[in-house]
Amino acid sequence: MRDLVQPVTDWVPLADPRADNRSLRSELAAAVASVIEGNNYILGPQVSAFETALATSIGAAGAVGVGTGTDALVLAMLGAGIGAGDEVVAPSHTAGATIAAIRMINAVPVLVDVDAQTFCIDAEAVDAAIGPRVKAIIAVHLYGHPADLPRLNAIADRHNVVLMEDCAQAQGASLDGRPVGTAGQAGCFSFYPTKNLGAIGDGGAVTSDDPEFLARIRAMRTYGWKKAQYAELPNGRCSRLDEVQAAILSVKLASLKTWNERRGRVAAAYGQAFADLPLICPTERPGARHAYHLYVVRSAKRDALEVALRARGIRTGRHYPWPAHAQPALVEGARIPAPLSVTDTLQREILSLPMFGAMTDAQVERTIAAVRDAHRVV
Ligand SMILES: Cc1ncc(COP(=O)(O)O)c(C=O)c1O
């Protein structure tokens, strides 16, 4: 059947950080003004206040604000003593940043498959991949669904390796009531503008229950300084969360729960509306609370569906268009102990639908109608 639709002038975006920010415009403007007046622009009271608020929000002993989510991973690994030549097990199906961070410290990625239901790292594959050079596992809570932390923790303990959580997409997610970012040695967060808690620029944080580890990260974000101008720790960087972003994030953190609840309601509406379509929709494992950073469906006719949705004014995405093992700069020198068959299948089928905290009912309804209508032509 030919797909006859009008040219699109009014899109439903995939994400819309401006809509979230507009809903708090006056509070955000006041927060930025207070930084300007405070005359303390780097690692001042706003960063400290946000670190405390973030740690409290997930029940961690502390948090350290850094420049980006990628830096949070880099610093967490360095702070845990991982370095050149050490192996780090991570999923190939993730944001390239996870694997880029491993490469930035000259460690060796060990790429494993993901679980087909949750899209998160497959615990059995991790167990089988552990060898004598493995020093850490990175559990990516992909799309906002928590990875199988109890099993991963048991594997990490058994092999005496460190468990890191990549929480970039999962702020507000939990497993058996326990928020992500508190299960392993470190929780690594990103405040990239489209994230569930997004800055108006870059930002990241490392959370942990280990005070000595937090002190190391704190020193390493400023050149390895333990006291001003005295570089004591090796591998120091310059990676600081800035005061303006911290002030913005403190304001927005208060709305995170509401926005995440909205994401959950949008996901429920999608799931119900698409139940009779040939799509695999995301689900939550028992005990898991999904943060729905992304709403990723699987379709055997993904490419045609993508085109049909574009024709109907719906922005979609592929998260991610290439797994790490298909990207030359990420795969070079990596160890791939077993076939990545789930990852390869997902690559052909995944499609992200619009999902954001400020999504209106009209945008949800338009997306649902378009997905249903598109199935007449795909
Ligand atoms: C899973 C994952 N890890 C790490 C990152 C890196 O975060 P950032 O862009 O803040 O460096 C991102 C976001 O881009 C991500 O989605």
GROMACS .gro file of C-alpha atoms and ligand atoms in nm:
model
  394
    1MET     CA    1   0.000   0.000   0.000
    2ARG     CA    2   0.138   0.348  -0.077
    3ASP     CA    3   0.187   0.566   0.227
    4LEU     CA    4   0.019   0.898   0.142
    5VAL     CA    5   0.062   1.158   0.415
    6GLN     CA    6   0.096   1.537   0.428
    7PRO     CA    7   0.438   1.708   0.471
    8VAL     CA    8   0.509   1.743   0.840
    9THR     CA    9   0.526   2.085   1.003
   10ASP     CA   10   0.463   1.993   1.364
   11TRP     CA   11   0.684   1.714   1.500
   12VAL     CA   12   0.654   1.515   1.817
   13PRO     CA   13   1.016   1.524   1.938
   14LEU     CA   14   1.200   1.225   2.073
   15ALA     CA   15   1.304   1.430   2.376
   16ASP     CA   16   1.240   1.793   2.462
   17PRO     CA   17   1.463   1.925   2.742
   18ARG     CA   18   1.343   2.279   2.669
   19ALA     CA   19   0.989   2.181   2.768
   20ASP     CA   20   1.115   2.048   3.106
   21ASN     CA   21   1.322   2.363   3.156
   22ARG     CA   22   1.042   2.600   3.058
   23SER     CA   23   0.819   2.453   3.327
   24LEU     CA   24   1.075   2.574   3.587
   25ARG     CA   25   1.191   2.886   3.405
   26SER     CA   26   1.169   3.135   3.695
   27GLU     CA   27   1.330   2.900   3.952
   28LEU     CA   28   1.612   2.821   3.707
   29ALA     CA   29   1.668   3.189   3.629
   30ALA     CA   30   1.682   3.266   4.004
   31ALA     CA   31   1.930   2.983   4.057
   32VAL     CA   32   2.160   3.113   3.781
   33ALA     CA   33   2.131   3.469   3.919
   34SER     CA   34   2.232   3.350   4.265
   35VAL     CA   35   2.549   3.197   4.119
   36ILE     CA   36   2.632   3.522   3.940
   37GLU     CA   37   2.584   3.718   4.262
   38GLY     CA   38   2.761   3.456   4.474
   39ASN     CA   39   3.092   3.535   4.300
   40ASN     CA   40   3.218   3.182   4.362
   41TYR     CA   41   3.210   3.011   4.027
   42ILE     CA   42   3.407   2.689   4.063
   43LEU     CA   43   3.347   2.417   4.326
   44GLY     CA   44   3.154   2.649   4.553
   45PRO     CA   45   2.839   2.609   4.764
   46GLN     CA   46   2.613   2.504   4.475
   47VAL     CA   47   2.824   2.202   4.389
   48SER     CA   48   2.844   2.097   4.756
   49ALA     CA   49   2.468   2.140   4.800
   50PHE     CA   50   2.389   1.942   4.489
   51GLU     CA   51   2.631   1.664   4.583
   52THR     CA   52   2.456   1.630   4.919
   53ALA     CA   53   2.110   1.638   4.760
   54LEU     CA   54   2.205   1.378   4.499
   55ALA     CA   55   2.361   1.142   4.753
   56THR     CA   56   2.059   1.180   4.984
   57SER     CA   57   1.817   1.117   4.698
   58ILE     CA   58   1.960   0.770   4.638
   59GLY     CA   59   2.075   0.689   4.992
   60ALA     CA   60   2.448   0.696   4.911
   61ALA     CA   61   2.712   0.813   5.157
   62GLY     CA   62   2.835   1.079   4.916
   63ALA     CA   63   2.861   1.215   4.565
   64VAL     CA   64   3.129   1.403   4.371
   65GLY     CA   65   3.026   1.633   4.087
   66VAL     CA   66   3.241   1.608   3.774
   67GLY     CA   67   3.242   1.745   3.422
   68THR     CA   68   3.050   1.474   3.233
   69GLY     CA   69   2.908   1.124   3.272
   70THR     CA   70   3.203   0.993   3.072
   71ASP     CA   71   3.442   1.154   3.320
   72ALA     CA   72   3.241   0.999   3.604
   73LEU     CA   73   3.319   0.654   3.458
   74VAL     CA   74   3.684   0.744   3.391
   75LEU     CA   75   3.743   0.882   3.740
   76ALA     CA   76   3.554   0.598   3.909
   77MET     CA   77   3.771   0.341   3.732
   78LEU     CA   78   4.093   0.528   3.806
   79GLY     CA   79   3.983   0.578   4.167
   80ALA     CA   80   3.929   0.203   4.197
   81GLY     CA   81   4.286   0.142   4.081
   82ILE     CA   82   4.198   0.026   3.730
   83GLY     CA   83   4.440   0.130   3.461
   84ALA     CA   84   4.637   0.045   3.150
   85GLY     CA   85   4.610  -0.317   3.039
   86ASP     CA   86   4.341  -0.413   3.291
   87GLU     CA   87   4.027  -0.564   3.147
   88VAL     CA   88   3.681  -0.421   3.209
   89VAL     CA   89   3.369  -0.621   3.119
   90ALA     CA   90   3.089  -0.415   2.965
   91PRO     CA   91   2.800  -0.463   2.724
   92SER     CA   92   2.858  -0.399   2.355
   93HIS     CA   93   2.500  -0.273   2.337
   94THR     CA   94   2.538   0.061   2.517
   95ALA     CA   95   2.611   0.426   2.453
   96GLY     CA   96   2.958   0.447   2.300
   97ALA     CA   97   3.060   0.660   2.600
   98THR     CA   98   3.069   0.356   2.830
   99ILE     CA   99   3.332   0.187   2.616
  100ALA     CA  100   3.509   0.512   2.529
  101ALA     CA  101   3.565   0.566   2.902
  102ILE     CA  102   3.736   0.227   2.930
  103ARG     CA  103   3.961   0.315   2.638
  104MET     CA  104   4.042   0.658   2.783
  105ILE     CA  105   4.227   0.491   3.070
  106ASN     CA  106   4.399   0.248   2.830
  107ALA     CA  107   4.213  -0.045   2.979
  108VAL     CA  108   4.081  -0.325   2.758
  109PRO     CA  109   3.707  -0.358   2.700
  110VAL     CA  110   3.570  -0.711   2.725
  111LEU     CA  111   3.248  -0.687   2.528
  112VAL     CA  112   2.959  -0.914   2.623
  113ASP     CA  113   2.598  -0.963   2.521
  114VAL     CA  114   2.283  -0.824   2.679
  115ASP     CA  115   1.964  -0.979   2.809
  116ALA     CA  116   1.695  -0.971   2.538
  117GLN     CA  117   1.419  -0.864   2.778
  118THR     CA  118   1.583  -0.585   2.976
  119PHE     CA  119   1.852  -0.477   2.723
  120CYS     CA  120   2.096  -0.481   3.017
  121ILE     CA  121   2.425  -0.669   3.048
  122ASP     CA  122   2.374  -1.047   3.064
  123ALA     CA  123   2.500  -1.173   3.402
  124GLU     CA  124   2.575  -1.521   3.270
  125ALA     CA  125   2.783  -1.376   2.987
  126VAL     CA  126   2.972  -1.165   3.240
  127ASP     CA  127   3.047  -1.467   3.457
  128ALA     CA  128   3.178  -1.661   3.156
  129ALA     CA  129   3.391  -1.368   3.040
  130ILE     CA  130   3.589  -1.322   3.360
  131GLY     CA  131   3.956  -1.408   3.328
  132PRO     CA  132   4.269  -1.323   3.526
  133ARG     CA  133   4.307  -0.972   3.381
  134VAL     CA  134   3.951  -0.858   3.451
  135LYS     CA  135   3.941  -0.590   3.721
  136ALA     CA  136   3.590  -0.448   3.685
  137ILE     CA  137   3.240  -0.495   3.550
  138ILE     CA  138   3.032  -0.202   3.428
  139ALA     CA  139   2.660  -0.263   3.471
  140VAL     CA  140   2.482  -0.023   3.236
  141HIS     CA  141   2.121   0.039   3.335
  142LEU     CA  142   2.033   0.079   2.971
  143TYR     CA  143   1.732   0.289   2.872
  144GLY     CA  144   1.653   0.322   3.246
  145HIS     CA  145   1.596  -0.042   3.338
  146PRO     CA  146   1.813  -0.158   3.628
  147ALA     CA  147   2.063  -0.431   3.544
  148ASP     CA  148   2.058  -0.754   3.747
  149LEU     CA  149   2.260  -0.606   4.033
  150PRO     CA  150   2.224  -0.890   4.288
  151ARG     CA  151   2.367  -1.144   4.042
  152LEU     CA  152   2.634  -0.906   3.915
  153ASN     CA  153   2.738  -0.826   4.271
  154ALA     CA  154   2.763  -1.196   4.352
  155ILE     CA  155   2.978  -1.251   4.040
  156ALA     CA  156   3.198  -0.950   4.125
  157ASP     CA  157   3.246  -1.079   4.482
  158ARG     CA  158   3.323  -1.434   4.368
  159HIS     CA  159   3.591  -1.314   4.126
  160ASN     CA  160   3.714  -1.030   4.347
  161VAL     CA  161   3.650  -0.762   4.084
  162VAL     CA  162   3.490  -0.419   4.118
  163LEU     CA  163   3.128  -0.352   4.014
  164MET     CA  164   3.060  -0.009   3.865
  165GLU     CA  165   2.713   0.113   3.774
  166ASP     CA  166   2.662   0.328   3.466
  167CYS     CA  167   2.351   0.513   3.583
  168ALA     CA  168   2.358   0.773   3.304
  169GLN     CA  169   2.018   0.664   3.173
  170ALA     CA  170   1.860   0.548   3.496
  171GLN     CA  171   1.837   0.827   3.748
  172GLY     CA  172   1.542   0.739   3.972
  173ALA     CA  173   1.537   0.370   3.878
  174SER     CA  174   1.553   0.109   4.152
  175LEU     CA  175   1.566  -0.263   4.211
  176ASP     CA  176   1.382  -0.420   4.504
  177GLY     CA  177   1.338  -0.069   4.644
  178ARG     CA  178   1.709   0.014   4.627
  179PRO     CA  179   1.794   0.309   4.398
  180VAL     CA  180   2.056   0.250   4.132
  181GLY     CA  181   2.395   0.400   4.211
  182THR     CA  182   2.432   0.234   4.551
  183ALA     CA  183   2.494  -0.132   4.469
  184GLY     CA  184   2.854  -0.139   4.354
  185GLN     CA  185   3.174   0.050   4.424
  186ALA     CA  186   3.048   0.352   4.232
  187GLY     CA  187   2.742   0.492   4.058
  188CYS     CA  188   2.827   0.704   3.754
  189PHE     CA  189   2.568   0.963   3.651
  190SER     CA  190   2.537   1.192   3.349
  191PHE     CA  191   2.344   1.517   3.343
  192TYR     CA  192   2.352   1.555   2.965
  193PRO     CA  193   2.052   1.778   2.883
  194THR     CA  194   1.820   1.500   2.763
  195LYS     CA  195   1.884   1.274   3.061
  196ASN     CA  196   1.608   1.221   3.320
  197LEU     CA  197   1.791   1.480   3.530
  198GLY     CA  198   1.948   1.706   3.269
  199ALA     CA  199   2.167   2.012   3.308
  200ILE     CA  200   2.166   2.302   3.063
  201GLY     CA  201   2.504   2.187   2.945
  202ASP     CA  202   2.733   1.907   3.057
  203GLY     CA  203   2.763   1.749   3.398
  204GLY     CA  204   2.823   1.422   3.576
  205ALA     CA  205   2.869   1.271   3.922
  206VAL     CA  206   3.014   0.970   4.100
  207THR     CA  207   2.827   0.829   4.398
  208SER     CA  208   2.960   0.578   4.650
  209ASP     CA  209   2.932   0.451   5.005
  210ASP     CA  210   3.310   0.440   5.042
  211PRO     CA  211   3.445   0.764   5.196
  212GLU     CA  212   3.807   0.697   5.099
  213PHE     CA  213   3.709   0.626   4.740
  214LEU     CA  214   3.501   0.947   4.730
  215ALA     CA  215   3.799   1.143   4.866
  216ARG     CA  216   4.017   1.003   4.586
  217ILE     CA  217   3.763   1.102   4.319
  218ARG     CA  218   3.736   1.446   4.477
  219ALA     CA  219   4.114   1.487   4.455
  220MET     CA  220   4.139   1.345   4.105
  221ARG     CA  221   3.879   1.582   3.960
  222THR     CA  222   4.126   1.864   4.036
  223TYR     CA  223   4.468   1.744   3.924
  224GLY     CA  224   4.509   1.498   4.213
  225TRP     CA  225   4.513   1.779   4.469
  226LYS     CA  226   4.451   1.669   4.826
  227LYS     CA  227   4.514   2.025   4.936
  228ALA     CA  228   4.522   2.334   4.714
  229GLN     CA  229   4.802   2.338   4.457
  230TYR     CA  230   4.951   2.014   4.596
  231ALA     CA  231   4.919   1.726   4.351
  232GLU     CA  232   4.939   1.406   4.548
  233LEU     CA  233   4.734   1.147   4.357
  234PRO     CA  234   4.844   1.031   4.013
  235ASN     CA  235   4.605   1.041   3.718
  236GLY     CA  236   4.452   1.369   3.823
  237ARG     CA  237   4.226   1.544   3.574
  238CYS     CA  238   4.048   1.871   3.549
  239SER     CA  239   3.683   1.769   3.550
  240ARG     CA  240   3.455   1.975   3.768
  241LEU     CA  241   3.079   2.012   3.777
  242ASP     CA  242   3.033   2.387   3.752
  243GLU     CA  243   2.837   2.605   3.990
  244VAL     CA  244   2.576   2.713   3.735
  245GLN     CA  245   2.495   2.356   3.636
  246ALA     CA  246   2.489   2.245   4.000
  247ALA     CA  247   2.241   2.522   4.087
  248ILE     CA  248   2.022   2.421   3.792
  249LEU     CA  249   2.042   2.053   3.885
  250SER     CA  250   1.941   2.120   4.246
  251VAL     CA  251   1.625   2.294   4.123
  252LYS     CA  252   1.547   2.016   3.877
  253LEU     CA  253   1.622   1.731   4.119
  254ALA     CA  254   1.310   1.833   4.313
  255SER     CA  255   1.098   1.756   4.004
  256LEU     CA  256   1.272   1.434   3.903
  257LYS     CA  257   1.022   1.206   4.077
  258THR     CA  258   0.726   1.381   3.910
  259TRP     CA  259   0.890   1.368   3.568
  260ASN     CA  260   0.984   1.003   3.611
  261GLU     CA  261   0.625   0.923   3.713
  262ARG     CA  262   0.509   1.094   3.396
  263ARG     CA  263   0.753   0.884   3.193
  264GLY     CA  264   0.610   0.574   3.363
  265ARG     CA  265   0.253   0.676   3.271
  266VAL     CA  266   0.354   0.740   2.908
  267ALA     CA  267   0.518   0.396   2.899
  268ALA     CA  268   0.202   0.236   3.040
  269ALA     CA  269  -0.014   0.413   2.780
  270TYR     CA  270   0.216   0.300   2.498
  271GLY     CA  271   0.228  -0.058   2.629
  272GLN     CA  272  -0.151  -0.077   2.645
  273ALA     CA  273  -0.206   0.087   2.306
  274PHE     CA  274   0.046  -0.133   2.126
  275ALA     CA  275  -0.050  -0.465   2.287
  276ASP     CA  276  -0.208  -0.603   1.969
  277LEU     CA  277   0.065  -0.479   1.732
  278PRO     CA  278   0.363  -0.686   1.615
  279LEU     CA  279   0.599  -0.496   1.848
  280ILE     CA  280   0.795  -0.604   2.152
  281CYS     CA  281   0.748  -0.331   2.411
  282PRO     CA  282   0.970  -0.275   2.715
  283THR     CA  283   0.869  -0.442   3.039
  284GLU     CA  284   0.990  -0.431   3.396
  285ARG     CA  285   1.145  -0.732   3.567
  286PRO     CA  286   0.979  -0.815   3.902
  287GLY     CA  287   1.110  -0.572   4.163
  288ALA     CA  288   1.245  -0.330   3.902
  289ARG     CA  289   1.139   0.031   3.871
  290HIS     CA  290   1.225   0.151   3.521
  291ALA     CA  291   1.321   0.517   3.477
  292TYR     CA  292   1.210   0.512   3.111
  293HIS     CA  293   1.487   0.737   2.990
  294LEU     CA  294   1.412   0.586   2.649
  295TYR     CA  295   1.115   0.386   2.529
  296VAL     CA  296   1.263   0.133   2.289
  297VAL     CA  297   1.041  -0.109   2.100
  298ARG     CA  298   1.151  -0.400   1.882
  299SER     CA  299   1.000  -0.449   1.539
  300ALA     CA  300   1.085  -0.698   1.265
  301LYS     CA  301   0.998  -0.415   1.024
  302ARG     CA  302   1.192  -0.147   1.205
  303ASP     CA  303   1.325   0.037   0.898
  304ALA     CA  304   0.982   0.067   0.734
  305LEU     CA  305   0.822   0.167   1.064
  306GLU     CA  306   1.084   0.437   1.112
  307VAL     CA  307   1.007   0.583   0.768
  308ALA     CA  308   0.629   0.564   0.822
  309LEU     CA  309   0.656   0.738   1.160
  310ARG     CA  310   0.872   1.013   1.014
  311ALA     CA  311   0.604   1.069   0.749
  312ARG     CA  312   0.353   1.109   1.032
  313GLY     CA  313   0.560   1.367   1.221
  314ILE     CA  314   0.700   1.140   1.489
  315ARG     CA  315   1.070   1.166   1.567
  316THR     CA  316   1.230   0.832   1.645
  317GLY     CA  317   1.580   0.719   1.727
  318ARG     CA  318   1.810   0.420   1.720
  319HIS     CA  319   1.985   0.368   2.049
  320TYR     CA  320   2.230   0.283   1.925
  321PRO     CA  321   2.282   0.260   1.551
  322TRP     CA  322   2.605   0.063   1.604
  323PRO     CA  323   2.707  -0.154   1.898
  324ALA     CA  324   3.056  -0.101   2.032
  325HIS     CA  325   3.187  -0.409   1.851
  326ALA     CA  326   3.087  -0.254   1.516
  327GLN     CA  327   3.273   0.074   1.579
  328PRO     CA  328   3.639   0.061   1.476
  329ALA     CA  329   3.772   0.294   1.743
  330LEU     CA  330   3.589   0.109   2.021
  331VAL     CA  331   3.649  -0.251   1.914
  332GLU     CA  332   4.019  -0.229   1.834
  333GLY     CA  333   4.206  -0.442   2.088
  334ALA     CA  334   3.887  -0.535   2.270
  335ARG     CA  335   3.827  -0.894   2.382
  336ILE     CA  336   3.501  -1.054   2.267
  337PRO     CA  337   3.480  -1.389   2.442
  338ALA     CA  338   3.146  -1.508   2.295
  339PRO     CA  339   2.912  -1.427   2.006
  340LEU     CA  340   2.706  -1.113   2.059
  341SER     CA  341   2.395  -1.258   1.900
  342VAL     CA  342   2.129  -1.075   2.105
  343THR     CA  343   2.309  -0.747   2.043
  344ASP     CA  344   2.327  -0.816   1.668
  345THR     CA  345   1.955  -0.899   1.654
  346LEU     CA  346   1.859  -0.591   1.854
  347GLN     CA  347   2.057  -0.374   1.618
  348ARG     CA  348   1.816  -0.457   1.337
  349GLU     CA  349   1.499  -0.420   1.544
  350ILE     CA  350   1.528  -0.137   1.795
  351LEU     CA  351   1.338   0.188   1.759
  352SER     CA  352   1.308   0.459   2.023
  353LEU     CA  353   0.973   0.641   2.046
  354PRO     CA  354   0.916   0.989   2.192
  355MET     CA  355   0.959   0.988   2.569
  356PHE     CA  356   1.023   1.282   2.801
  357GLY     CA  357   0.902   1.415   3.134
  358ALA     CA  358   0.711   1.713   2.993
  359MET     CA  359   0.535   1.510   2.722
  360THR     CA  360   0.177   1.630   2.680
  361ASP     CA  361  -0.129   1.406   2.650
  362ALA     CA  362  -0.171   1.535   2.294
  363GLN     CA  363   0.184   1.429   2.203
  364VAL     CA  364   0.129   1.085   2.357
  365GLU     CA  365  -0.200   1.043   2.169
  366ARG     CA  366  -0.044   1.155   1.841
  367THR     CA  367   0.239   0.909   1.883
  368ILE     CA  368   0.002   0.623   1.963
  369ALA     CA  369  -0.221   0.707   1.666
  370ALA     CA  370   0.079   0.732   1.435
  371VAL     CA  371   0.229   0.401   1.548
  372ARG     CA  372  -0.106   0.227   1.498
  373ASP     CA  373  -0.165   0.394   1.162
  374ALA     CA  374   0.189   0.320   1.046
  375HIS     CA  375   0.121  -0.050   1.095
  376ARG     CA  376  -0.135  -0.034   0.812
  377VAL     CA  377   0.150   0.036   0.570
  378VAL     CA  378   0.454  -0.148   0.706
  379LIG     C1  379   2.483   0.482   2.912
  379LIG     C2  380   2.564   0.609   2.908
  379LIG     N1  381   2.686   0.612   2.964
  379LIG     C3  382   2.762   0.722   2.964
  379LIG     C4  383   2.718   0.838   2.907
  379LIG     C5  384   2.810   0.956   2.904
  379LIG     O1  385   2.756   1.072   2.959
  379LIG     P1  386   2.809   1.216   2.910
  379LIG     O2  387   2.747   1.242   2.777
  379LIG     O3  388   2.757   1.307   3.017
  379LIG     O4  389   2.957   1.211   2.907
  379LIG     C6  390   2.591   0.842   2.848
  379LIG     C7  391   2.535   0.965   2.789
  379LIG     O5  392   2.566   1.015   2.689
  379LIG     C8  393   2.512   0.725   2.847
  379LIG     O6  394   2.390   0.723   2.792
   0.00000   0.00000   0.00000
